[in-house]
């Protein structure tokens, strides 16, 4: 059974701090990794994708992947109250495999 | 550019009834996937359609079915509704089959009473 594990939180950080969200996955064959943000009552929105080991930066967001440790993380720098949401980690076997296995999400609360 | 459109947004049904949900993908997107989201289980994959063919199916009972039309619009059907089917049903579309740039619709909130 493919599993994706996330700490449910809530993770509380003050405005301007770095928020660190973590995710582990069980299937060593996983090739594609995604972070989605979901505001309360809204649908998930893709914010980052990463396919190879290392870091990938996009604005205030950095995704980190370590396939040997089966670990994905998302760093949010200069956190803003508008970043308060649930962050979903999703994993796929890769090209041609469109099925995503989602973690249950980590709720992030950024206080002003 | 229009996003993924799901209808209806909200639905209340009685146990034993059946329901049909609709999803219109982004223009040009040929892949449509359906997910069920509940507080307890999170997002769970139902099935994926690509060019009118079901390519993948999740671990859901046969009461859950779907189809895709030639214009890529998709429908999912749930027969003999149970209380546990109450959930947010999300449709996601992408250009090709493969987890690249999934865009989710706003979802259909189904309540079974």
XYZ file of C-alpha atoms in Angstrom:
225
model
C 0.000 0.000 0.000
C 1.515 3.266 -1.105
C 1.484 5.762 1.746
C 2.307 9.402 2.130
C 2.699 10.653 5.679
C 2.468 14.211 6.931
C 2.216 15.693 10.384
C -1.347 16.972 10.669
C -0.321 20.019 12.697
C -1.312 22.686 13.147
C 2.104 24.163 12.599
C 2.073 27.659 14.053
C 4.682 30.222 13.013
C 4.853 33.995 13.434
C 4.685 36.283 10.429
C 8.073 36.609 8.738
C 9.379 33.256 9.987
C 10.298 30.201 7.946
C 7.689 27.443 7.898
C 8.994 23.923 7.321
C 6.580 21.251 6.170
C 7.634 17.629 5.889
C 6.422 14.540 4.064
C 7.603 10.941 3.843
C 6.511 8.348 1.314
C 6.667 4.570 1.244
C 6.992 3.677 -2.454
C 10.642 3.757 -3.565
C 9.480 3.797 -7.190
C 7.960 7.257 -6.771
C 9.305 9.732 -9.285
C 7.181 12.888 -9.111
C 6.433 14.958 -6.053
C 4.034 17.824 -5.565
C 2.942 20.309 -2.964
C -0.599 21.609 -3.061
C -2.093 24.350 -0.933
C -5.723 24.137 0.113
C -7.524 26.997 1.769
C -10.517 26.129 3.915
C -13.522 25.447 1.717
C -11.491 25.650 -1.475
C -9.934 23.118 -3.834
C -6.220 22.222 -3.830
C -3.888 24.468 -5.801
C -0.523 23.270 -7.121
C 2.326 25.375 -5.763
C 5.462 23.289 -6.361
C 6.591 20.204 -8.215
C 9.965 18.457 -7.892
C 11.325 15.471 -9.744
C 15.011 15.145 -8.836
C 17.023 15.145 -5.639
C 17.970 18.507 -4.237
C 16.304 21.858 -3.863
C 13.944 23.718 -6.136
C 13.137 27.334 -5.414
C 10.189 29.401 -6.600
C 9.804 32.769 -4.956
C 9.318 32.288 -1.223
C 8.870 28.526 -1.645
C 11.609 25.896 -1.685
C 10.911 22.217 -2.223
C 13.514 19.707 -1.110
C 13.679 16.078 -2.210
C 15.773 13.227 -0.838
C 14.845 9.990 -2.584
C 17.285 7.893 -0.546
C 15.490 8.936 2.631
C 12.086 9.013 0.887
C 11.559 12.509 2.183
C 10.104 15.673 0.684
C 9.866 19.035 2.350
C 8.510 22.485 1.646
C 10.021 25.619 3.118
C 8.079 28.851 3.094
C 10.247 31.882 3.761
C 8.905 35.162 5.136
C 5.610 33.481 6.013
C 2.516 35.646 5.675
C -0.918 35.270 7.280
C -2.220 34.591 3.768
C -0.094 31.410 3.755
C -2.364 29.956 6.446
C -3.821 26.884 4.779
C -3.487 23.108 4.641
C -0.502 21.913 2.632
C -0.871 18.593 0.864
C 2.054 16.473 -0.241
C 1.345 14.270 -3.277
C 3.429 11.559 -4.889
C 3.256 9.790 -8.237
C 5.178 6.999 -9.933
C 6.031 9.424 -12.732
C 5.600 9.764 -16.464
C 2.463 8.081 -17.712
C 1.211 7.596 -14.188
C -1.293 10.289 -13.423
C -2.524 8.869 -10.141
C -1.451 10.937 -7.189
C -1.285 9.594 -3.662
C -1.897 12.412 -1.227
C -0.919 12.835 2.368
C -3.638 14.061 4.697
C -2.050 17.474 4.865
C -0.434 19.758 7.389
C -2.358 22.795 8.588
C -0.177 25.897 8.726
C -1.185 28.889 10.834
C 0.773 32.112 10.403
C 0.065 34.654 13.119
C 0.485 38.413 12.502
C -8.911 30.908 -19.773
C -11.749 29.042 -18.073
C -10.755 26.656 -15.311
C -12.131 23.256 -14.441
C -15.884 23.472 -13.965
C -17.751 21.087 -11.725
C -21.495 20.927 -11.377
C -23.433 20.961 -9.211
C -21.534 22.642 -6.356
C -23.734 21.171 -3.649
C -25.991 18.168 -3.562
C -28.121 16.499 -0.907
C -29.292 12.973 -1.580
C -31.023 10.233 0.353
C -29.491 6.839 1.089
C -30.138 4.408 -1.731
C -30.426 7.055 -4.417
C -27.935 7.545 -7.194
C -26.110 10.701 -8.245
C -24.254 11.987 -11.284
C -21.557 14.634 -11.044
C -20.147 16.524 -13.991
C -16.709 17.927 -14.792
C -15.657 20.097 -17.710
C -11.860 20.264 -17.991
C -9.752 23.177 -19.134
C -9.979 23.547 -22.898
C -7.397 21.298 -24.551
C -6.908 19.087 -21.505
C -7.532 15.454 -22.308
C -6.999 13.850 -18.915
C -9.610 14.018 -16.174
C -9.135 12.472 -12.741
C -11.606 12.214 -9.895
C -10.817 12.293 -6.194
C -12.898 11.937 -3.066
C -11.951 14.097 -0.094
C -13.133 13.394 3.432
C -11.811 14.683 6.778
C -10.864 11.187 7.878
C -9.280 9.763 4.716
C -8.072 12.886 2.961
C -7.891 12.869 -0.827
C -8.360 9.458 -2.395
C -8.077 8.644 -6.077
C -11.219 7.356 -7.761
C -10.351 7.058 -11.444
C -8.703 8.740 -14.404
C -9.952 9.102 -17.944
C -7.840 9.940 -20.948
C -9.248 10.213 -24.456
C -12.508 8.565 -23.367
C -10.716 5.553 -21.835
C -10.419 4.738 -18.168
C -6.689 4.428 -17.556
C -6.549 3.967 -13.814
C -9.009 3.096 -11.087
C -8.703 3.495 -7.355
C -9.820 1.169 -4.633
C -13.492 2.044 -4.547
C -16.504 -0.269 -4.876
C -18.233 -0.799 -8.190
C -20.982 1.617 -7.140
C -18.587 4.330 -8.272
C -18.289 4.652 -12.017
C -17.407 7.255 -14.557
C -17.073 8.069 -18.187
C -15.536 10.632 -20.485
C -17.053 12.082 -23.623
C -15.374 12.989 -26.883
C -15.143 16.637 -25.801
C -13.216 15.484 -22.680
C -16.061 16.331 -20.311
C -16.430 13.676 -17.678
C -19.147 12.406 -15.407
C -18.987 10.218 -12.361
C -21.902 8.252 -11.017
C -22.481 6.814 -7.587
C -25.304 4.321 -7.257
C -27.047 3.119 -4.094
C -25.700 5.965 -2.018
C -24.490 5.294 1.516
C -23.992 7.761 4.355
C -20.235 7.246 4.033
C -20.300 8.613 0.500
C -20.779 12.106 1.901
C -17.658 13.942 0.773
C -16.184 16.586 -1.449
C -15.698 15.160 -4.932
C -12.929 16.853 -6.853
C -12.167 16.655 -10.502
C -8.709 17.504 -11.850
C -7.647 18.000 -15.433
C -4.260 17.964 -17.128
C -3.013 18.301 -20.668
C -1.820 14.726 -21.002
C -1.937 11.613 -18.905
C 0.725 12.114 -16.284
C 0.937 14.135 -13.109
C 1.960 17.409 -14.644
C 0.094 20.538 -13.773
C -3.038 19.069 -12.281
C -5.715 21.757 -12.001
C -8.564 21.000 -9.663
C -12.140 22.149 -10.015
C -14.044 23.696 -7.110
C -15.596 20.368 -6.257
C -19.064 19.013 -5.604
C -20.057 18.737 -1.971
C -22.273 15.652 -1.661
C -24.270 15.067 1.491
C -26.109 11.779 1.902
C -28.893 11.767 4.517
